[in-house]
CSV table of C-alpha atoms in Angstrom, one decimal:
chain,number,residue,atom,x,y,z
G,226,UNK,CA,5.7,-18.6,9.5
G,227,UNK,CA,3.3,-16.0,10.8
G,228,UNK,CA,2.7,-12.9,8.8
G,229,UNK,CA,2.0,-9.4,9.9
G,230,UNK,CA,-0.9,-9.3,12.3
G,231,UNK,CA,-3.1,-6.4,13.4
G,232,UNK,CA,-5.7,-5.9,16.1
G,233,UNK,CA,-8.5,-5.3,16.4
G,234,UNK,CA,-9.7,-6.3,13.0
G,235,UNK,CA,-12.7,-4.0,13.4
G,236,UNK,CA,-13.2,-1.0,15.7
G,237,UNK,CA,-16.3,1.1,16.0
G,238,UNK,CA,-15.9,4.2,18.2
G,239,UNK,CA,-17.8,7.3,19.1
G,240,UNK,CA,-16.5,10.6,17.8
G,241,UNK,CA,-14.2,12.2,20.4
G,242,UNK,CA,-12.9,8.9,21.8
G,243,UNK,CA,-9.3,7.8,21.6
G,244,UNK,CA,-8.4,4.5,19.8
G,245,UNK,CA,-5.3,2.3,19.8
G,246,UNK,CA,-4.4,0.1,16.8
G,247,UNK,CA,-1.8,-2.6,17.2
G,248,UNK,CA,0.6,-4.1,14.7
G,249,UNK,CA,2.8,-7.2,15.1
G,250,UNK,CA,5.4,-7.3,12.3
G,251,UNK,CA,7.1,-10.4,10.9
G,252,UNK,CA,9.9,-11.5,13.3
G,253,UNK,CA,13.2,-10.1,12.2
G,254,UNK,CA,11.7,-7.2,10.1
G,255,UNK,CA,13.3,-4.0,11.2
G,256,UNK,CA,11.2,-1.6,9.1
G,257,UNK,CA,7.5,-1.1,9.9
G,258,UNK,CA,5.0,1.1,8.1
G,259,UNK,CA,1.5,2.5,8.8
G,260,UNK,CA,-0.8,3.4,5.9
G,261,UNK,CA,-4.4,4.6,5.8
G,262,UNK,CA,-6.7,3.2,3.0
G,263,UNK,CA,-9.8,5.3,2.4
G,264,UNK,CA,-12.4,4.5,-0.2
G,265,UNK,CA,-11.3,5.8,-3.5
G,266,UNK,CA,-8.1,7.4,-2.0
G,267,UNK,CA,-5.6,4.6,-2.4
G,268,UNK,CA,-3.0,4.1,0.3
G,269,UNK,CA,-1.9,7.1,2.3
G,270,UNK,CA,1.5,6.8,3.9
G,271,UNK,CA,1.4,7.8,7.6
G,272,UNK,CA,4.7,6.9,9.2
G,273,UNK,CA,7.5,4.4,9.2
G,274,UNK,CA,9.9,3.0,11.8
G,275,UNK,CA,13.4,1.7,11.4
G,276,UNK,CA,13.9,-0.2,14.6
G,277,UNK,CA,12.3,1.9,17.3
G,278,UNK,CA,12.9,5.3,15.7
G,279,UNK,CA,10.6,7.0,13.2
G,280,UNK,CA,12.7,9.0,10.8
G,281,UNK,CA,9.7,10.1,8.7
G,282,UNK,CA,6.5,11.2,10.4
G,283,UNK,CA,5.5,13.5,7.6
G,284,UNK,CA,2.4,11.5,6.7
G,285,UNK,CA,0.6,11.8,10.0
G,286,UNK,CA,-2.5,13.9,9.2
G,287,UNK,CA,-2.6,15.9,12.4
G,288,UNK,CA,-1.3,16.0,15.9
G,289,UNK,CA,-4.1,13.8,17.0
G,290,UNK,CA,-2.2,10.9,15.4
G,291,UNK,CA,0.8,9.4,17.1
G,292,UNK,CA,2.7,6.1,16.8
G,293,UNK,CA,5.3,4.3,18.8
G,294,UNK,CA,7.3,1.1,18.5
G,295,UNK,CA,9.0,-0.6,21.3
G,296,UNK,CA,11.6,-3.3,21.4
G,297,UNK,CA,11.9,-3.1,17.6
G,298,UNK,CA,8.8,-5.1,17.3
G,299,UNK,CA,5.2,-4.3,18.1
G,300,UNK,CA,3.8,-0.9,17.1
G,301,UNK,CA,0.8,1.1,18.2
G,302,UNK,CA,-1.0,3.8,16.3
G,303,UNK,CA,-3.0,6.0,18.5
G,304,UNK,CA,-5.7,8.4,17.3
G,305,UNK,CA,-6.9,10.9,19.9
G,306,UNK,CA,-10.3,12.6,19.8
G,307,UNK,CA,-11.4,10.7,16.8
G,308,UNK,CA,-13.3,12.4,14.0
G,309,UNK,CA,-15.6,10.9,11.4
G,310,UNK,CA,-13.0,11.6,8.7
G,311,UNK,CA,-10.7,9.2,10.5
G,312,UNK,CA,-12.9,6.3,9.4
G,313,UNK,CA,-10.8,4.1,7.1
G,314,UNK,CA,-8.8,0.9,7.0
G,315,UNK,CA,-5.5,1.2,8.7
G,316,UNK,CA,-2.8,-1.0,7.2
G,317,UNK,CA,0.5,-2.0,8.7
G,318,UNK,CA,3.4,-3.5,6.8
G,319,UNK,CA,6.9,-4.6,7.6
G,320,UNK,CA,10.0,-5.3,5.6
G,321,UNK,CA,13.5,-6.4,6.2
G,322,UNK,CA,14.8,-2.9,6.2
G,323,UNK,CA,18.6,-2.5,6.3
G,324,UNK,CA,20.4,-0.5,3.7
G,325,UNK,CA,18.5,-1.5,0.6
G,326,UNK,CA,15.4,0.4,0.1
G,327,UNK,CA,13.5,-1.8,-2.2
G,328,UNK,CA,12.7,-4.6,0.1
G,329,UNK,CA,9.2,-6.1,-0.4
G,330,UNK,CA,6.6,-4.9,2.2
G,331,UNK,CA,4.4,-7.5,3.8
G,332,UNK,CA,1.0,-6.2,4.7
G,333,UNK,CA,-1.3,-7.1,7.6
G,334,UNK,CA,-5.0,-7.6,7.2
G,335,UNK,CA,-5.8,-4.1,8.4
G,336,UNK,CA,-8.0,-2.6,11.1
G,337,UNK,CA,-11.3,-1.1,9.9
G,338,UNK,CA,-12.0,1.9,12.0
G,339,UNK,CA,-15.5,3.4,12.0
G,340,UNK,CA,-16.1,6.6,13.9
G,341,UNK,CA,-19.8,7.3,14.5
H,136,UNK,CA,6.5,16.7,-5.6
H,137,UNK,CA,6.6,12.9,-5.6
H,138,UNK,CA,3.4,11.5,-6.9
H,139,UNK,CA,2.0,8.4,-8.5
H,140,UNK,CA,-1.0,8.7,-10.8
H,141,UNK,CA,-3.2,5.8,-11.9
H,142,UNK,CA,-5.7,7.5,-14.2
H,143,UNK,CA,-8.3,4.7,-14.3
H,144,UNK,CA,-10.3,3.8,-11.2
H,145,UNK,CA,-11.9,0.9,-12.9
H,146,UNK,CA,-10.9,-1.1,-15.9
H,147,UNK,CA,-13.2,-3.8,-17.3
H,148,UNK,CA,-12.0,-6.3,-20.0
H,149,UNK,CA,-13.1,-9.6,-21.4
H,150,UNK,CA,-11.3,-12.8,-20.6
H,151,UNK,CA,-8.6,-13.4,-23.1
H,152,UNK,CA,-8.2,-9.8,-24.0
H,153,UNK,CA,-5.0,-7.8,-23.4
H,154,UNK,CA,-5.0,-5.6,-20.4
H,155,UNK,CA,-2.9,-2.5,-19.6
H,156,UNK,CA,-3.1,-0.7,-16.3
H,157,UNK,CA,-1.6,2.7,-16.5
H,158,UNK,CA,0.8,4.3,-14.0
H,159,UNK,CA,2.6,7.6,-14.3
H,160,UNK,CA,5.0,9.0,-11.7
H,161,UNK,CA,6.5,12.3,-10.8
H,162,UNK,CA,10.0,12.1,-9.4
H,163,UNK,CA,13.2,13.8,-10.5
H,164,UNK,CA,15.7,11.0,-9.5
H,165,UNK,CA,15.9,7.3,-10.3
H,166,UNK,CA,12.9,5.7,-8.7
H,167,UNK,CA,12.2,2.2,-7.6
H,168,UNK,CA,8.8,1.2,-8.8
H,169,UNK,CA,6.4,-1.6,-7.8
H,170,UNK,CA,3.0,-3.0,-8.5
H,171,UNK,CA,1.0,-4.4,-5.6
H,172,UNK,CA,-2.2,-6.4,-5.9
H,173,UNK,CA,-5.1,-7.0,-3.6
H,174,UNK,CA,-7.4,-9.9,-4.4
H,175,UNK,CA,-10.8,-10.0,-2.8
H,176,UNK,CA,-10.6,-10.7,0.9
H,177,UNK,CA,-6.8,-11.1,0.7
H,178,UNK,CA,-4.0,-8.9,1.9
H,179,UNK,CA,-2.2,-6.4,-0.2
H,180,UNK,CA,0.9,-8.2,-1.7
H,181,UNK,CA,3.7,-7.4,-4.0
H,182,UNK,CA,3.2,-8.4,-7.7
H,183,UNK,CA,6.4,-7.2,-9.2
H,184,UNK,CA,9.2,-4.6,-9.0
H,185,UNK,CA,11.0,-3.0,-11.9
H,186,UNK,CA,14.5,-3.9,-10.8
H,187,UNK,CA,13.7,-7.6,-10.9
H,188,UNK,CA,12.5,-7.4,-14.5
H,189,UNK,CA,10.4,-10.4,-13.8
H,190,UNK,CA,7.1,-11.7,-15.1
H,191,UNK,CA,4.6,-12.7,-12.4
H,192,UNK,CA,1.4,-14.4,-13.3
H,193,UNK,CA,1.9,-13.3,-16.9
H,194,UNK,CA,2.2,-9.6,-16.0
H,195,UNK,CA,5.1,-7.4,-17.0
H,196,UNK,CA,5.9,-3.8,-16.5
H,197,UNK,CA,8.5,-1.7,-18.2
H,198,UNK,CA,9.9,1.5,-16.8
H,199,UNK,CA,9.8,4.3,-19.3
H,200,UNK,CA,11.8,7.1,-17.9
H,201,UNK,CA,11.1,9.4,-20.8
H,202,UNK,CA,7.4,9.2,-20.3
H,203,UNK,CA,7.7,8.6,-16.5
H,204,UNK,CA,5.5,5.6,-16.8
H,205,UNK,CA,5.4,2.1,-15.4
H,206,UNK,CA,2.4,0.5,-17.0
H,207,UNK,CA,1.4,-3.0,-16.1
H,208,UNK,CA,0.5,-5.3,-19.0
H,209,UNK,CA,-0.8,-8.8,-19.6
H,210,UNK,CA,-1.5,-10.2,-23.1
H,211,UNK,CA,-4.4,-12.4,-22.1
H,212,UNK,CA,-6.5,-11.5,-19.1
H,213,UNK,CA,-7.9,-14.3,-16.9
H,214,UNK,CA,-10.9,-14.0,-14.5
H,215,UNK,CA,-8.6,-14.6,-11.5
H,216,UNK,CA,-6.8,-11.4,-12.4
H,217,UNK,CA,-9.7,-9.5,-11.1
H,218,UNK,CA,-8.4,-7.4,-8.2
H,219,UNK,CA,-7.3,-4.0,-7.1
H,220,UNK,CA,-3.9,-3.0,-8.4
H,221,UNK,CA,-1.7,-0.3,-6.9
H,222,UNK,CA,1.4,1.2,-8.5
H,223,UNK,CA,4.0,2.4,-6.0
H,224,UNK,CA,7.1,4.5,-6.0
H,225,UNK,CA,10.0,4.4,-3.6
H,226,UNK,CA,12.1,7.5,-4.0
H,227,UNK,CA,14.9,6.2,-1.7
H,228,UNK,CA,15.0,5.5,1.9
H,229,UNK,CA,11.9,3.6,3.1
H,230,UNK,CA,9.0,5.8,2.2
H,231,UNK,CA,6.7,4.4,-0.4
H,232,UNK,CA,4.2,6.4,-2.3
H,233,UNK,CA,1.1,4.6,-3.6
H,234,UNK,CA,-1.3,5.5,-6.4
H,235,UNK,CA,-5.0,5.5,-5.8
H,236,UNK,CA,-5.4,2.1,-7.4
H,237,UNK,CA,-7.2,0.6,-10.4
H,238,UNK,CA,-9.8,-2.0,-10.0
H,239,UNK,CA,-9.5,-4.6,-12.8
H,240,UNK,CA,-12.6,-6.6,-13.6
H,241,UNK,CA,-12.2,-9.5,-16.0
H,242,UNK,CA,-15.5,-10.6,-17.5
H,243,UNK,CA,-16.1,-14.2,-18.6
């Protein structure tokens, strides 16, 4: 079956512009996660969704970052007024969710964002 | 604070040599711990989790609560083991905290 997909794979934008990153999770996965992978920084947790709700938004770096998920499926991460420090690979992952917290996360290929 | 520390950014070993990738965590409860791996040009994927007590591709990891460590070990490294390895902690719920990663390079 299809894995987690993300689009676009690469995005180059000018400083100050808004960008939208999309994630299509594996069908049936109720939990969805966004991470940021910066060079030498590892994976930084941004937000996760359980269904359409986001119980934990603590990782969003600033109010320029927002995310939504509709229909318990596709999610969009929006970055407003992009800054050069937003340049990174943005990873999405999904998992079965439910009541057990240790479900394996399946990762997408990532979106490489470059802010010039 | 919940934290995962991988002290080595880069680890280089010869093929056939033992390898140990270090991971220390900071968490007061009973954590769930994982190792994820990212091979060149591939997606990040789960390698193993401590609750399964499994050995994947010859790798094992033992949770040491006293030392708050979850080091990843393999007795004989192979060239195909060259990859980026991330240790991760799930404190409960769905949040997962990843370490900065260790790049393993296995030399022929």
